[in-house]
PDB file of C-alpha atoms in Angstrom:
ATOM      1  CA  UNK I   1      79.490  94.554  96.352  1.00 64.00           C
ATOM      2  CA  UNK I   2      78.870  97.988  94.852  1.00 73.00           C
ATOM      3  CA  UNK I   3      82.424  98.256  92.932  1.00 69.00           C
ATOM      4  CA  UNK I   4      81.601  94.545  92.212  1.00 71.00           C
ATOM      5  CA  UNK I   5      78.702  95.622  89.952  1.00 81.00           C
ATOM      6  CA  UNK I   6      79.800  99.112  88.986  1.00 80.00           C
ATOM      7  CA  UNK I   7      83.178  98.550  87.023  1.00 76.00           C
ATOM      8  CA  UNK I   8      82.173  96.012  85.117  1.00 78.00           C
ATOM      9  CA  UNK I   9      79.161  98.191  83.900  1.00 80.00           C
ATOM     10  CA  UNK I  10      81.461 100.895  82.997  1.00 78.00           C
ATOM     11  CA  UNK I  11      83.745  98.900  80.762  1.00 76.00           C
ATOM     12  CA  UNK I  12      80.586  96.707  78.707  1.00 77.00           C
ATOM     13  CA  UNK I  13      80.889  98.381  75.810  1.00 74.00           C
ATOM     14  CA  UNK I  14      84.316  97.016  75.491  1.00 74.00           C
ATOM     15  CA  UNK I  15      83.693  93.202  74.698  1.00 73.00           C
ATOM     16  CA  UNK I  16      80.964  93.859  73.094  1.00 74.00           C
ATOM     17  CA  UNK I  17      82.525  95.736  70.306  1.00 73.00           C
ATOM     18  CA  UNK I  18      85.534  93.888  70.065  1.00 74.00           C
ATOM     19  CA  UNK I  19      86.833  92.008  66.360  1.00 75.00           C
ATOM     20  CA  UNK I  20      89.771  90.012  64.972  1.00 75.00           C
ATOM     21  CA  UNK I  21      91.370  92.207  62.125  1.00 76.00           C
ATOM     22  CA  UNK I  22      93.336  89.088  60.100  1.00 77.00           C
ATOM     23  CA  UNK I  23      96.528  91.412  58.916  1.00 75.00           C
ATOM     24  CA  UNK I  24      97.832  89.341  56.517  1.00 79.00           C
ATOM     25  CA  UNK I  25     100.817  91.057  55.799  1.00 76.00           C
ATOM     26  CA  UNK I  26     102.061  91.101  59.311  1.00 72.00           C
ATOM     27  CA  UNK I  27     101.021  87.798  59.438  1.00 74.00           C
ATOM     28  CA  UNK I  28      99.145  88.362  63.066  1.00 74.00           C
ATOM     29  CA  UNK I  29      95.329  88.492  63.855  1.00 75.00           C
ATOM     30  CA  UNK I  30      94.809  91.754  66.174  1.00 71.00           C
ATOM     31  CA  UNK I  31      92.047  91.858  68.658  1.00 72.00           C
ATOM     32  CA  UNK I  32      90.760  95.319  68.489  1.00 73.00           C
ATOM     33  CA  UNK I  33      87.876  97.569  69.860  1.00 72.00           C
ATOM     34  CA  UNK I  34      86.100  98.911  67.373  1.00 71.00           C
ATOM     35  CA  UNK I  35      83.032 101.238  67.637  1.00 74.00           C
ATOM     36  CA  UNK I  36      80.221 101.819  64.735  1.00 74.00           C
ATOM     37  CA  UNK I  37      81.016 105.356  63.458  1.00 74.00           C
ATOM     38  CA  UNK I  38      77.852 106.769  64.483  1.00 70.00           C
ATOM     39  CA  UNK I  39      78.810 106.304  68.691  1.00 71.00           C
ATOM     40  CA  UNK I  40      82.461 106.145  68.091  1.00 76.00           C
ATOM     41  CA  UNK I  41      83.369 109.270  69.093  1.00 80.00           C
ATOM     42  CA  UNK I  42      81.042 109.167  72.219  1.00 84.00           C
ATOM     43  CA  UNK I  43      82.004 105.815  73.179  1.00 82.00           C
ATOM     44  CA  UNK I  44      85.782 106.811  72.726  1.00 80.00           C
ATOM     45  CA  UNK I  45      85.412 109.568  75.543  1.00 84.00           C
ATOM     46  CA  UNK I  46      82.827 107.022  77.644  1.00 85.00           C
ATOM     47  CA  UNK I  47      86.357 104.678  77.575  1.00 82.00           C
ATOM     48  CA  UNK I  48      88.687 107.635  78.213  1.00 82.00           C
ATOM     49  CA  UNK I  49      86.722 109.045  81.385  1.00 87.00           C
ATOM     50  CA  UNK I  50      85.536 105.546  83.119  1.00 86.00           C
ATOM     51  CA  UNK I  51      89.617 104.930  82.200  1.00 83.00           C
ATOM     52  CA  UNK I  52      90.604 107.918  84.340  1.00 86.00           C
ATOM     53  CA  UNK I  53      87.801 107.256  87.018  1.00 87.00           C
ATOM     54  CA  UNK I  54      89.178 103.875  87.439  1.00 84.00           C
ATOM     55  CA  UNK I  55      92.761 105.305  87.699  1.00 83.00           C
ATOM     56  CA  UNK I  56      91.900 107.998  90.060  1.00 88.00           C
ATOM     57  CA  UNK I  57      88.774 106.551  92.519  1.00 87.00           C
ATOM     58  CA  UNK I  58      91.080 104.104  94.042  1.00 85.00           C
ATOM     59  CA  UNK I  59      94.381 106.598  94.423  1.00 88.00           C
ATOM     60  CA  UNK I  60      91.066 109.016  95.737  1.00 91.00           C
ATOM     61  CA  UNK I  61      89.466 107.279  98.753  1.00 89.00           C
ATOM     62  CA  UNK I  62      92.972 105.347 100.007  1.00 88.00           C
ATOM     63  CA  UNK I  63      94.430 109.145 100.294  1.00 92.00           C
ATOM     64  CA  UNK I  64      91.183 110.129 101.923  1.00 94.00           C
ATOM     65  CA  UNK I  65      90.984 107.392 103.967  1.00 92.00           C
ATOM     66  CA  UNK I  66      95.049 107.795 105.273  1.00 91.00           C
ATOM     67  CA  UNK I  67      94.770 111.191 106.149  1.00 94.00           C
ATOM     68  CA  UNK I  68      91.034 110.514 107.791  1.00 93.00           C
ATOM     69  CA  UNK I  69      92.501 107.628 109.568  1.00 92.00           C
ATOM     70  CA  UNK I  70      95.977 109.792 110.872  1.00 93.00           C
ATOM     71  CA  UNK I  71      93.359 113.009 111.782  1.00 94.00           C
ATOM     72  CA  UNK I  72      91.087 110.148 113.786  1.00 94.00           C
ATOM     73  CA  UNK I  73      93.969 109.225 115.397  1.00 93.00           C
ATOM     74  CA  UNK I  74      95.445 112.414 116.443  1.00 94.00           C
ATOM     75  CA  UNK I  75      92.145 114.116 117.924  1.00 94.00           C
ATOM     76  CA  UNK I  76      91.729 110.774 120.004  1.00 94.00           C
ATOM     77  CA  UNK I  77      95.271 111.493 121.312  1.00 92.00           C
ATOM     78  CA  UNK I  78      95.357 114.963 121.590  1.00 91.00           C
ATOM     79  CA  UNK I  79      91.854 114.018 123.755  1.00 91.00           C
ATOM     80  CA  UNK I  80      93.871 112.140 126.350  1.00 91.00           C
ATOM     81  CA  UNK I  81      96.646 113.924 126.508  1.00 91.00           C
ATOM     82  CA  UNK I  82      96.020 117.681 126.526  1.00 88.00           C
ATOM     83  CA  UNK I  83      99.240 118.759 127.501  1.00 92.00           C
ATOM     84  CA  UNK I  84     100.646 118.023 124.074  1.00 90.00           C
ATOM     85  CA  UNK I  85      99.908 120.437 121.300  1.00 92.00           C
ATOM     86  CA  UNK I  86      97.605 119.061 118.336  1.00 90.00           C
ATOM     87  CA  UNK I  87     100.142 119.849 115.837  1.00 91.00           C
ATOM     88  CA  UNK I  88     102.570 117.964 117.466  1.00 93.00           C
ATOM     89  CA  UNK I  89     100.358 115.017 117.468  1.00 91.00           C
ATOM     90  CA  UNK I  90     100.059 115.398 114.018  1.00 93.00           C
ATOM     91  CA  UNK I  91     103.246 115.159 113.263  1.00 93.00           C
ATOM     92  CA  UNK I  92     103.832 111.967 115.815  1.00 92.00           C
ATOM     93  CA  UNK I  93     101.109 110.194 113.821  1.00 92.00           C
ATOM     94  CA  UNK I  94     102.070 111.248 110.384  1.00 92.00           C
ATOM     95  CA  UNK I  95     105.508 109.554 111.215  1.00 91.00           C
ATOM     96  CA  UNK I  96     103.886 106.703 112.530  1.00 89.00           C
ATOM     97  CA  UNK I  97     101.751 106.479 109.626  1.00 88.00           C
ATOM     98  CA  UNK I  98     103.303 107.509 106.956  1.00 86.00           C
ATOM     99  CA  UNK I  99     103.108 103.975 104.818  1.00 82.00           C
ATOM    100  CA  UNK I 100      99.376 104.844 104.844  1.00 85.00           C
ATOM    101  CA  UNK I 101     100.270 108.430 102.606  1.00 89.00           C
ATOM    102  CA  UNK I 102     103.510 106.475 100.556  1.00 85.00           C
ATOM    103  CA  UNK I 103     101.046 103.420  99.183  1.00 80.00           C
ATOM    104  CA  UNK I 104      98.351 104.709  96.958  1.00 84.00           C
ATOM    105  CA  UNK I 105     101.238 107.664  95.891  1.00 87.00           C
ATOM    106  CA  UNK I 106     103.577 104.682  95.271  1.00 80.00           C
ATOM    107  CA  UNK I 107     100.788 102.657  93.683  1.00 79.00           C
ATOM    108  CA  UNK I 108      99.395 105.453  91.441  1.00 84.00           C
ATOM    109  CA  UNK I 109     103.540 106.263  90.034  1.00 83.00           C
ATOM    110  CA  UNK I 110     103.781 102.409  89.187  1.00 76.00           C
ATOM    111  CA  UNK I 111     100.435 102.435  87.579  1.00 78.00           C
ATOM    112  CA  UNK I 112     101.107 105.386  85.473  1.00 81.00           C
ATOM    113  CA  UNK I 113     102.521 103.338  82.575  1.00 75.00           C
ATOM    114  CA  UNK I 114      99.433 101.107  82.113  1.00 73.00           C
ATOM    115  CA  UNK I 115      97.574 104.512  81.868  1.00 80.00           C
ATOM    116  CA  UNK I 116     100.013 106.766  80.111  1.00 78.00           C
ATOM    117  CA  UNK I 117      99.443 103.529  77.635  1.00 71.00           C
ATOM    118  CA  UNK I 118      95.709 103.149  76.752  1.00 72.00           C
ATOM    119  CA  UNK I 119      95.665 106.853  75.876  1.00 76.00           C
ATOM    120  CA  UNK I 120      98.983 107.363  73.966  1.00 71.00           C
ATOM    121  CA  UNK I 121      99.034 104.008  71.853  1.00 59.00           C
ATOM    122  CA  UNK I 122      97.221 103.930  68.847  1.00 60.00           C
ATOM    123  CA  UNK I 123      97.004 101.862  66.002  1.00 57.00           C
ATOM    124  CA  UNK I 124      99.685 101.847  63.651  1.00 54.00           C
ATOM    125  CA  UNK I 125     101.608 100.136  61.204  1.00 57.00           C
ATOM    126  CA  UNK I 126     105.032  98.901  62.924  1.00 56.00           C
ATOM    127  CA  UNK I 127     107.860  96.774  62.247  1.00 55.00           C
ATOM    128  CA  UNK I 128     107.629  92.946  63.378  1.00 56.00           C
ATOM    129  CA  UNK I 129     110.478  94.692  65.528  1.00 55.00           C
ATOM    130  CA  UNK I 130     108.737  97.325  67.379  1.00 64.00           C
ATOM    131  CA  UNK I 131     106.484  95.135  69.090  1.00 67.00           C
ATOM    132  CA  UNK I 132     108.760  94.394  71.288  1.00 72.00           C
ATOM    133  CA  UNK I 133     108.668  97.734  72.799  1.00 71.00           C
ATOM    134  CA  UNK I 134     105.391  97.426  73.336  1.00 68.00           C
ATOM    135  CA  UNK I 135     105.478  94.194  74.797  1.00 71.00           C
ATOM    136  CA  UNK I 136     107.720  96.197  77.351  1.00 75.00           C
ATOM    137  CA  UNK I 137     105.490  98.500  78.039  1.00 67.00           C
ATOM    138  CA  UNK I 138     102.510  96.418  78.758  1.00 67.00           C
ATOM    139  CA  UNK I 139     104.125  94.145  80.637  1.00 73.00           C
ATOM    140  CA  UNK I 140     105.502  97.113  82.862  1.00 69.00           C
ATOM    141  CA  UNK I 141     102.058  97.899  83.862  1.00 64.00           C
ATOM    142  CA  UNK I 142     102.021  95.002  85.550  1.00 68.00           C
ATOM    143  CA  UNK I 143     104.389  95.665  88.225  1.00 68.00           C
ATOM    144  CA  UNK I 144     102.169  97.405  90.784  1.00 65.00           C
ATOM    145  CA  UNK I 145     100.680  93.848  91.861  1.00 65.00           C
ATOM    146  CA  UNK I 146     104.269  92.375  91.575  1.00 69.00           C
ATOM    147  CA  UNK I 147     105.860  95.061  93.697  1.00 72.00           C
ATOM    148  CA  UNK I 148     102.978  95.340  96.547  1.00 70.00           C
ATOM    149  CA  UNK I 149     105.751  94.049  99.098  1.00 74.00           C
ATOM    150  CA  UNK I 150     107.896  97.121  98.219  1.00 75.00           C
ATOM    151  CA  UNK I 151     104.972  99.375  98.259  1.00 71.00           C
ATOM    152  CA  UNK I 152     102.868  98.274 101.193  1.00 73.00           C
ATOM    153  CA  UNK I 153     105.316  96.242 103.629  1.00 76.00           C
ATOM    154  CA  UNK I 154     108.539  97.782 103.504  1.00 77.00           C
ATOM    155  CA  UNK I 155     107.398 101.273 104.138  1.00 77.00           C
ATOM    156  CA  UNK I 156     105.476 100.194 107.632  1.00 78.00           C
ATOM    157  CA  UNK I 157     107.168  99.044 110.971  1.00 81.00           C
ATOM    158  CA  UNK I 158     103.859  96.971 111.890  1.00 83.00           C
ATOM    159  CA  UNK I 159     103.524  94.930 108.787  1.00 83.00           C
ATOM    160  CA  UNK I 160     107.737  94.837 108.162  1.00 86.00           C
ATOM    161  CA  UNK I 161     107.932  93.184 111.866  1.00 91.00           C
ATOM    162  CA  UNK I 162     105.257  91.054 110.904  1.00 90.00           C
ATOM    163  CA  UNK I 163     107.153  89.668 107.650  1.00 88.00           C
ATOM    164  CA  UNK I 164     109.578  89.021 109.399  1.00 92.00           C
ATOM    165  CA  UNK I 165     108.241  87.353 112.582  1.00 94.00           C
ATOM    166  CA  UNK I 166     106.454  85.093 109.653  1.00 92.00           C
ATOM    167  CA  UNK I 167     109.612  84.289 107.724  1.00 92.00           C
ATOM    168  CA  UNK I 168     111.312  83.280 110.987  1.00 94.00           C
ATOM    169  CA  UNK I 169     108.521  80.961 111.799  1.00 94.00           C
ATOM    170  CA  UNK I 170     108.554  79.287 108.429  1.00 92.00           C
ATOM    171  CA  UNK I 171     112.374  78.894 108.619  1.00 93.00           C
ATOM    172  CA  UNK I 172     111.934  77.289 112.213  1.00 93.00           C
ATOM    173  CA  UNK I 173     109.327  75.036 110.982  1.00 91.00           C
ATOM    174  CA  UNK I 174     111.384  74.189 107.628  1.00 89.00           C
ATOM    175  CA  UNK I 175     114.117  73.866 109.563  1.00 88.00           C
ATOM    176  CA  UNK I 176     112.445  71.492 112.024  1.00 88.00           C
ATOM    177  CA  UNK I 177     111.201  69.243 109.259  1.00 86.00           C
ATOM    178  CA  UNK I 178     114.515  69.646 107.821  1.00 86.00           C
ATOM    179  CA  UNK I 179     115.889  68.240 110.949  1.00 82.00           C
ATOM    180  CA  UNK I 180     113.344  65.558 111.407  1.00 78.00           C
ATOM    181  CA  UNK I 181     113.803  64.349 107.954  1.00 68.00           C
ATOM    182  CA  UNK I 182     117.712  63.833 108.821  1.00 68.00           C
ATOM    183  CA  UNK I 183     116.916  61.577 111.830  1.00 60.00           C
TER     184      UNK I 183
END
């Protein structure tokens, strides 16, 4: 509920300041933010940080929460069975877990465009041409939510055996209907 409120708060300057810039020549209208040039400056950096903290928070507490979960894990082992060394439990669970350390990491490298994006692109006057490139771009900074399979599912034996135990039960069941359908 908290991150339900907050990030919105942190980006309200945003439609608020917004205007359509009719560029005739370029025959386009451009939605743009545009701050007053007494708070532009301060409300450039507001955007820049809360842009970073939104980046980074998430990438933050999943890390913090993989390696609190694996340490958890490991001193509740290493409790029961004291004739294993603690580092070697580490290692067992780091193995075990290691989809829980590869996510946000994977998440954060296919996010980076997106980022690398709102701080490098400015305005400028381009070629009808040249949009396309950055058509590219922005639509590449979509791909974390379109590749969470490859990020979260193939990297962990639980939820992989789970796919798959799904996928088989949907085939059965098509193929059932399938069958039924025949008859």
């Amino acid at each position: 509920m908290f991150v339900c409120i907050i990030v919105p708060c942190t980006s309200i300057q945003e439609p608020l300041n917004r205007t359509l810039i009719d560029d005739e020549d370029e025959g386009r209208i451009w939605c743009i933010v545009h701050y007053s040039n007494s708070s532009s400056t301060i409300l450039n950096k507001y955007t820049s940080i809360s842009t970073v903290i939104h980046f980074a928070c998430p990438f933050a507490i999943n890390l913090i929460s993989a390696f609190g979960i694996i340490l958890l894990i490991t001193k509740r082992r290493s409790a029961l069975q004291e004739n294993i060394p603690l580092h070697s439990h580490l290692q067992i669970q780091f193995r075990e877990h290691k989809y829980l350390i590869i996510s946000p990491i994977g998440l954060v490298l296919l996010a980076l465009p997106r980022i690398l994006l709102a701080f490098l692109v400015e305005c400028m006057k381009s070629a009808r041409e040249s949009i396309y490139t950055f058509l590219f771009g922005y639509f590449i900074s979509f791909l974390p939510p379109i590749l969470l399979f490859i990020v979260f599912i193939l990297p962990s034996d639980v939820y992989m055996k789970e796919f798959k135990r799904a996928i088989n039960s949907y085939w059965r069941r098509l193929h059932c209907l399938c069958n039924e359908g025949i008859n």
